């Protein structure tokens, strides 16, 4: 929240969330439209090879997940609300897969940047499991932030630049449409 300093309001400090939920193209396309999000960068985290390439990650040899690193304003969008959108746009109950994308690089994971983020992630998962929104329990990994490696430039803003590509039409676009419908009040204007 903004903090009052004398008569002036000091804006809140941006926070960072690192999230894996299948293909980073889908996550980036949604979070780019979410009010309070300042930047979204596609990349890799959670593996053992420094500076992996897309080909290495896709082969499943590095242990990395495709992730997005989301910079957001907590005065506009809370971390808990960001996580609620995250859980609404992917299936957190399938281990190492999202739809036809299979492998550890497509796992559901939250890489936390603070004790507060870890606590919030654990609480949101517990709440969602208690609500029984899915037939199976959530398998989303919650781990400390791992080194983040920015993906190659052609992956950034992929959906925006490649809407006619079949994967974008049949996989990314429906996720974006679902997000817009469910979170119409949270869209950037």
PDB file of C-alpha atoms in Angstrom:
ATOM      1  CA  UNK A   1       0.000   0.000   0.000  1.00  0.00           C
ATOM      2  CA  UNK A   2       1.199   3.542  -0.579  1.00  0.00           C
ATOM      3  CA  UNK A   3       2.747   5.018   2.545  1.00  0.00           C
ATOM      4  CA  UNK A   4       2.035   8.577   3.584  1.00  0.00           C
ATOM      5  CA  UNK A   5       5.145  10.724   3.963  1.00  0.00           C
ATOM      6  CA  UNK A   6       4.146  14.147   5.243  1.00  0.00           C
ATOM      7  CA  UNK A   7       1.486  15.172   2.757  1.00  0.00           C
ATOM      8  CA  UNK A   8       2.871  13.172  -0.128  1.00  0.00           C
ATOM      9  CA  UNK A   9       2.048   9.550  -0.896  1.00  0.00           C
ATOM     10  CA  UNK A  10       5.046   7.369  -1.591  1.00  0.00           C
ATOM     11  CA  UNK A  11       4.196   4.618  -4.071  1.00  0.00           C
ATOM     12  CA  UNK A  12       4.650   1.045  -2.963  1.00  0.00           C
ATOM     13  CA  UNK A  13       7.770  -0.816  -4.011  1.00  0.00           C
ATOM     14  CA  UNK A  14       7.191  -3.279  -6.873  1.00  0.00           C
ATOM     15  CA  UNK A  15       7.375  -6.974  -6.014  1.00  0.00           C
ATOM     16  CA  UNK A  16       8.430  -9.931  -8.132  1.00  0.00           C
ATOM     17  CA  UNK A  17       6.706 -13.299  -8.477  1.00  0.00           C
ATOM     18  CA  UNK A  18       8.187 -16.250 -10.376  1.00  0.00           C
ATOM     19  CA  UNK A  19       5.580 -18.740 -11.539  1.00  0.00           C
ATOM     20  CA  UNK A  20       5.573 -21.935 -13.628  1.00  0.00           C
ATOM     21  CA  UNK A  21       2.339 -23.320 -15.009  1.00  0.00           C
ATOM     22  CA  UNK A  22       3.036 -24.979 -18.321  1.00  0.00           C
ATOM     23  CA  UNK A  23       4.078 -23.045 -21.388  1.00  0.00           C
ATOM     24  CA  UNK A  24       5.345 -19.579 -20.527  1.00  0.00           C
ATOM     25  CA  UNK A  25       3.624 -18.143 -23.606  1.00  0.00           C
ATOM     26  CA  UNK A  26       0.227 -18.773 -21.965  1.00  0.00           C
ATOM     27  CA  UNK A  27       1.191 -17.279 -18.621  1.00  0.00           C
ATOM     28  CA  UNK A  28       2.827 -14.215 -20.146  1.00  0.00           C
ATOM     29  CA  UNK A  29      -0.202 -13.473 -22.348  1.00  0.00           C
ATOM     30  CA  UNK A  30      -2.540 -13.477 -19.346  1.00  0.00           C
ATOM     31  CA  UNK A  31      -0.372 -11.608 -16.850  1.00  0.00           C
ATOM     32  CA  UNK A  32       0.400  -8.902 -19.437  1.00  0.00           C
ATOM     33  CA  UNK A  33      -3.307  -7.970 -19.270  1.00  0.00           C
ATOM     34  CA  UNK A  34      -3.688  -8.040 -15.474  1.00  0.00           C
ATOM     35  CA  UNK A  35      -4.116  -4.710 -13.710  1.00  0.00           C
ATOM     36  CA  UNK A  36      -1.206  -3.994 -11.384  1.00  0.00           C
ATOM     37  CA  UNK A  37       1.306  -5.966 -13.446  1.00  0.00           C
ATOM     38  CA  UNK A  38       4.165  -3.788 -14.605  1.00  0.00           C
ATOM     39  CA  UNK A  39       6.282  -6.320 -16.510  1.00  0.00           C
ATOM     40  CA  UNK A  40       6.291  -9.991 -17.461  1.00  0.00           C
ATOM     41  CA  UNK A  41       9.428 -11.783 -18.634  1.00  0.00           C
ATOM     42  CA  UNK A  42       9.473 -15.367 -19.905  1.00  0.00           C
ATOM     43  CA  UNK A  43      12.367 -17.503 -18.768  1.00  0.00           C
ATOM     44  CA  UNK A  44      13.633 -20.575 -16.982  1.00  0.00           C
ATOM     45  CA  UNK A  45      14.108 -21.421 -13.288  1.00  0.00           C
ATOM     46  CA  UNK A  46      14.556 -24.388 -11.015  1.00  0.00           C
ATOM     47  CA  UNK A  47      17.222 -26.276 -12.911  1.00  0.00           C
ATOM     48  CA  UNK A  48      20.879 -27.132 -12.603  1.00  0.00           C
ATOM     49  CA  UNK A  49      22.431 -25.780 -15.806  1.00  0.00           C
ATOM     50  CA  UNK A  50      23.452 -22.100 -15.877  1.00  0.00           C
ATOM     51  CA  UNK A  51      22.042 -20.065 -18.779  1.00  0.00           C
ATOM     52  CA  UNK A  52      20.063 -22.871 -20.440  1.00  0.00           C
ATOM     53  CA  UNK A  53      18.726 -22.589 -23.968  1.00  0.00           C
ATOM     54  CA  UNK A  54      15.134 -23.268 -24.976  1.00  0.00           C
ATOM     55  CA  UNK A  55      16.249 -26.443 -26.730  1.00  0.00           C
ATOM     56  CA  UNK A  56      18.018 -27.712 -23.588  1.00  0.00           C
ATOM     57  CA  UNK A  57      14.982 -26.956 -21.410  1.00  0.00           C
ATOM     58  CA  UNK A  58      12.565 -28.566 -23.905  1.00  0.00           C
ATOM     59  CA  UNK A  59      14.684 -31.717 -23.975  1.00  0.00           C
ATOM     60  CA  UNK A  60      14.102 -31.975 -20.218  1.00  0.00           C
ATOM     61  CA  UNK A  61      17.805 -32.317 -19.482  1.00  0.00           C
ATOM     62  CA  UNK A  62      18.323 -29.241 -17.284  1.00  0.00           C
ATOM     63  CA  UNK A  63      15.599 -29.546 -14.638  1.00  0.00           C
ATOM     64  CA  UNK A  64      14.324 -26.039 -15.414  1.00  0.00           C
ATOM     65  CA  UNK A  65      10.674 -25.108 -15.669  1.00  0.00           C
ATOM     66  CA  UNK A  66       9.346 -22.594 -18.151  1.00  0.00           C
ATOM     67  CA  UNK A  67       8.433 -19.641 -15.917  1.00  0.00           C
ATOM     68  CA  UNK A  68       7.316 -16.070 -16.030  1.00  0.00           C
ATOM     69  CA  UNK A  69       8.792 -13.467 -13.756  1.00  0.00           C
ATOM     70  CA  UNK A  70       6.035 -10.983 -12.976  1.00  0.00           C
ATOM     71  CA  UNK A  71       6.783  -7.519 -11.588  1.00  0.00           C
ATOM     72  CA  UNK A  72       3.676  -6.093  -9.957  1.00  0.00           C
ATOM     73  CA  UNK A  73       2.495  -3.234  -7.763  1.00  0.00           C
ATOM     74  CA  UNK A  74       1.238  -4.698  -4.461  1.00  0.00           C
ATOM     75  CA  UNK A  75      -0.843  -1.552  -3.859  1.00  0.00           C
ATOM     76  CA  UNK A  76      -2.913  -2.493  -6.915  1.00  0.00           C
ATOM     77  CA  UNK A  77      -2.585  -6.291  -6.988  1.00  0.00           C
ATOM     78  CA  UNK A  78      -1.826  -8.405  -3.935  1.00  0.00           C
ATOM     79  CA  UNK A  79       0.419 -11.452  -4.194  1.00  0.00           C
ATOM     80  CA  UNK A  80      -2.521 -13.619  -3.061  1.00  0.00           C
ATOM     81  CA  UNK A  81      -4.706 -12.216  -5.863  1.00  0.00           C
ATOM     82  CA  UNK A  82      -1.893 -12.810  -8.355  1.00  0.00           C
ATOM     83  CA  UNK A  83      -1.772 -16.446  -7.193  1.00  0.00           C
ATOM     84  CA  UNK A  84      -5.541 -16.801  -7.569  1.00  0.00           C
ATOM     85  CA  UNK A  85      -5.237 -15.774 -11.205  1.00  0.00           C
ATOM     86  CA  UNK A  86      -2.285 -18.169 -11.598  1.00  0.00           C
ATOM     87  CA  UNK A  87      -4.329 -21.106 -10.292  1.00  0.00           C
ATOM     88  CA  UNK A  88      -7.317 -20.174 -12.473  1.00  0.00           C
ATOM     89  CA  UNK A  89      -5.333 -20.242 -15.726  1.00  0.00           C
ATOM     90  CA  UNK A  90      -3.642 -23.629 -15.489  1.00  0.00           C
ATOM     91  CA  UNK A  91      -4.301 -27.094 -14.081  1.00  0.00           C
ATOM     92  CA  UNK A  92      -2.321 -27.317 -10.840  1.00  0.00           C
ATOM     93  CA  UNK A  93      -3.319 -30.963 -10.299  1.00  0.00           C
ATOM     94  CA  UNK A  94      -1.334 -32.557 -13.123  1.00  0.00           C
ATOM     95  CA  UNK A  95       2.254 -33.468 -12.350  1.00  0.00           C
ATOM     96  CA  UNK A  96       4.764 -32.315 -14.969  1.00  0.00           C
ATOM     97  CA  UNK A  97       2.240 -31.508 -17.659  1.00  0.00           C
ATOM     98  CA  UNK A  98      -0.252 -28.994 -18.975  1.00  0.00           C
ATOM     99  CA  UNK A  99      -2.532 -30.409 -21.638  1.00  0.00           C
ATOM    100  CA  UNK A 100      -0.366 -31.831 -24.406  1.00  0.00           C
ATOM    101  CA  UNK A 101       2.824 -30.299 -22.991  1.00  0.00           C
ATOM    102  CA  UNK A 102       4.536 -33.041 -20.987  1.00  0.00           C
ATOM    103  CA  UNK A 103       7.767 -32.970 -18.963  1.00  0.00           C
ATOM    104  CA  UNK A 104       9.224 -31.398 -15.842  1.00  0.00           C
ATOM    105  CA  UNK A 105       9.710 -28.165 -17.796  1.00  0.00           C
ATOM    106  CA  UNK A 106       5.893 -27.793 -17.760  1.00  0.00           C
ATOM    107  CA  UNK A 107       5.414 -28.404 -14.024  1.00  0.00           C
ATOM    108  CA  UNK A 108       3.338 -26.190 -11.807  1.00  0.00           C
ATOM    109  CA  UNK A 109       5.612 -24.288  -9.416  1.00  0.00           C
ATOM    110  CA  UNK A 110       5.815 -21.134  -7.356  1.00  0.00           C
ATOM    111  CA  UNK A 111       9.347 -19.876  -6.731  1.00  0.00           C
ATOM    112  CA  UNK A 112       9.014 -17.619  -3.690  1.00  0.00           C
ATOM    113  CA  UNK A 113      11.131 -14.518  -3.090  1.00  0.00           C
ATOM    114  CA  UNK A 114      10.356 -14.096   0.617  1.00  0.00           C
ATOM    115  CA  UNK A 115       8.986 -15.867   3.659  1.00  0.00           C
ATOM    116  CA  UNK A 116       5.762 -13.878   3.180  1.00  0.00           C
ATOM    117  CA  UNK A 117       5.360 -15.182  -0.376  1.00  0.00           C
ATOM    118  CA  UNK A 118       5.991 -18.753   0.787  1.00  0.00           C
ATOM    119  CA  UNK A 119       3.385 -18.414   3.537  1.00  0.00           C
ATOM    120  CA  UNK A 120       0.840 -16.902   1.138  1.00  0.00           C
ATOM    121  CA  UNK A 121       1.452 -19.649  -1.451  1.00  0.00           C
ATOM    122  CA  UNK A 122       0.983 -22.391   1.151  1.00  0.00           C
ATOM    123  CA  UNK A 123      -2.202 -20.711   2.440  1.00  0.00           C
ATOM    124  CA  UNK A 124      -3.723 -20.242  -1.021  1.00  0.00           C
ATOM    125  CA  UNK A 125      -2.997 -23.872  -1.932  1.00  0.00           C
ATOM    126  CA  UNK A 126      -4.576 -25.079   1.327  1.00  0.00           C
ATOM    127  CA  UNK A 127      -7.646 -22.877   0.742  1.00  0.00           C
ATOM    128  CA  UNK A 128      -8.073 -24.087  -2.842  1.00  0.00           C
ATOM    129  CA  UNK A 129      -7.636 -27.737  -1.838  1.00  0.00           C
ATOM    130  CA  UNK A 130     -10.275 -27.255   0.896  1.00  0.00           C
ATOM    131  CA  UNK A 131     -12.670 -25.764  -1.666  1.00  0.00           C
ATOM    132  CA  UNK A 132     -12.258 -28.941  -3.791  1.00  0.00           C
ATOM    133  CA  UNK A 133     -12.358 -27.031  -7.076  1.00  0.00           C
ATOM    134  CA  UNK A 134     -10.603 -29.947  -8.743  1.00  0.00           C
ATOM    135  CA  UNK A 135     -11.115 -33.700  -8.389  1.00  0.00           C
ATOM    136  CA  UNK A 136      -7.433 -34.164  -7.551  1.00  0.00           C
ATOM    137  CA  UNK A 137      -5.242 -32.296  -5.056  1.00  0.00           C
ATOM    138  CA  UNK A 138      -2.932 -29.473  -6.122  1.00  0.00           C
ATOM    139  CA  UNK A 139       0.608 -30.687  -6.890  1.00  0.00           C
ATOM    140  CA  UNK A 140       2.138 -27.240  -7.352  1.00  0.00           C
ATOM    141  CA  UNK A 141       5.696 -27.133  -6.033  1.00  0.00           C
ATOM    142  CA  UNK A 142       6.489 -24.262  -3.666  1.00  0.00           C
ATOM    143  CA  UNK A 143      10.237 -23.601  -3.573  1.00  0.00           C
ATOM    144  CA  UNK A 144      12.650 -20.805  -2.782  1.00  0.00           C
ATOM    145  CA  UNK A 145      13.412 -18.548  -5.720  1.00  0.00           C
ATOM    146  CA  UNK A 146      15.923 -20.184  -8.008  1.00  0.00           C
ATOM    147  CA  UNK A 147      18.225 -18.384 -10.405  1.00  0.00           C
ATOM    148  CA  UNK A 148      16.108 -16.923 -13.198  1.00  0.00           C
ATOM    149  CA  UNK A 149      17.362 -16.985 -16.780  1.00  0.00           C
ATOM    150  CA  UNK A 150      15.560 -14.833 -19.317  1.00  0.00           C
ATOM    151  CA  UNK A 151      14.380 -16.801 -22.343  1.00  0.00           C
ATOM    152  CA  UNK A 152      15.514 -15.948 -25.837  1.00  0.00           C
ATOM    153  CA  UNK A 153      14.071 -12.717 -27.247  1.00  0.00           C
ATOM    154  CA  UNK A 154      11.663 -14.452 -29.643  1.00  0.00           C
ATOM    155  CA  UNK A 155       9.793 -15.878 -26.604  1.00  0.00           C
ATOM    156  CA  UNK A 156       9.037 -12.437 -25.156  1.00  0.00           C
ATOM    157  CA  UNK A 157       5.525 -11.165 -26.014  1.00  0.00           C
ATOM    158  CA  UNK A 158       5.127 -14.355 -28.061  1.00  0.00           C
ATOM    159  CA  UNK A 159       1.325 -14.418 -28.149  1.00  0.00           C
ATOM    160  CA  UNK A 160       1.091 -10.732 -29.007  1.00  0.00           C
ATOM    161  CA  UNK A 161       3.424 -11.205 -31.984  1.00  0.00           C
ATOM    162  CA  UNK A 162       2.215 -14.649 -33.136  1.00  0.00           C
ATOM    163  CA  UNK A 163      -1.577 -14.741 -32.725  1.00  0.00           C
ATOM    164  CA  UNK A 164      -2.022 -16.550 -36.045  1.00  0.00           C
ATOM    165  CA  UNK A 165       0.305 -19.396 -35.081  1.00  0.00           C
ATOM    166  CA  UNK A 166      -1.715 -22.618 -34.458  1.00  0.00           C
ATOM    167  CA  UNK A 167      -0.458 -23.130 -30.873  1.00  0.00           C
ATOM    168  CA  UNK A 168      -1.458 -19.560 -30.055  1.00  0.00           C
ATOM    169  CA  UNK A 169      -4.899 -19.993 -31.645  1.00  0.00           C
ATOM    170  CA  UNK A 170      -5.732 -23.319 -30.032  1.00  0.00           C
ATOM    171  CA  UNK A 171      -3.906 -23.220 -26.678  1.00  0.00           C
ATOM    172  CA  UNK A 172      -2.978 -19.663 -25.689  1.00  0.00           C
ATOM    173  CA  UNK A 173      -6.038 -17.779 -26.994  1.00  0.00           C
ATOM    174  CA  UNK A 174      -8.582 -19.913 -25.065  1.00  0.00           C
ATOM    175  CA  UNK A 175      -6.644 -19.351 -21.812  1.00  0.00           C
ATOM    176  CA  UNK A 176      -6.570 -15.605 -22.440  1.00  0.00           C
ATOM    177  CA  UNK A 177     -10.310 -15.620 -23.229  1.00  0.00           C
ATOM    178  CA  UNK A 178     -11.074 -17.575 -20.027  1.00  0.00           C
ATOM    179  CA  UNK A 179      -8.998 -15.126 -18.004  1.00  0.00           C
ATOM    180  CA  UNK A 180     -10.747 -12.108 -19.557  1.00  0.00           C
ATOM    181  CA  UNK A 181     -14.152 -13.597 -18.782  1.00  0.00           C
ATOM    182  CA  UNK A 182     -13.371 -14.614 -15.183  1.00  0.00           C
ATOM    183  CA  UNK A 183     -11.354 -11.505 -14.264  1.00  0.00           C
ATOM    184  CA  UNK A 184     -12.989  -8.786 -16.361  1.00  0.00           C
ATOM    185  CA  UNK A 185     -12.820  -6.404 -13.390  1.00  0.00           C
ATOM    186  CA  UNK A 186      -9.028  -6.924 -13.104  1.00  0.00           C
ATOM    187  CA  UNK A 187      -8.074  -6.150 -16.719  1.00  0.00           C
ATOM    188  CA  UNK A 188      -5.787  -3.252 -17.557  1.00  0.00           C
ATOM    189  CA  UNK A 189      -7.750  -0.420 -19.104  1.00  0.00           C
TER     190      UNK A 189
END
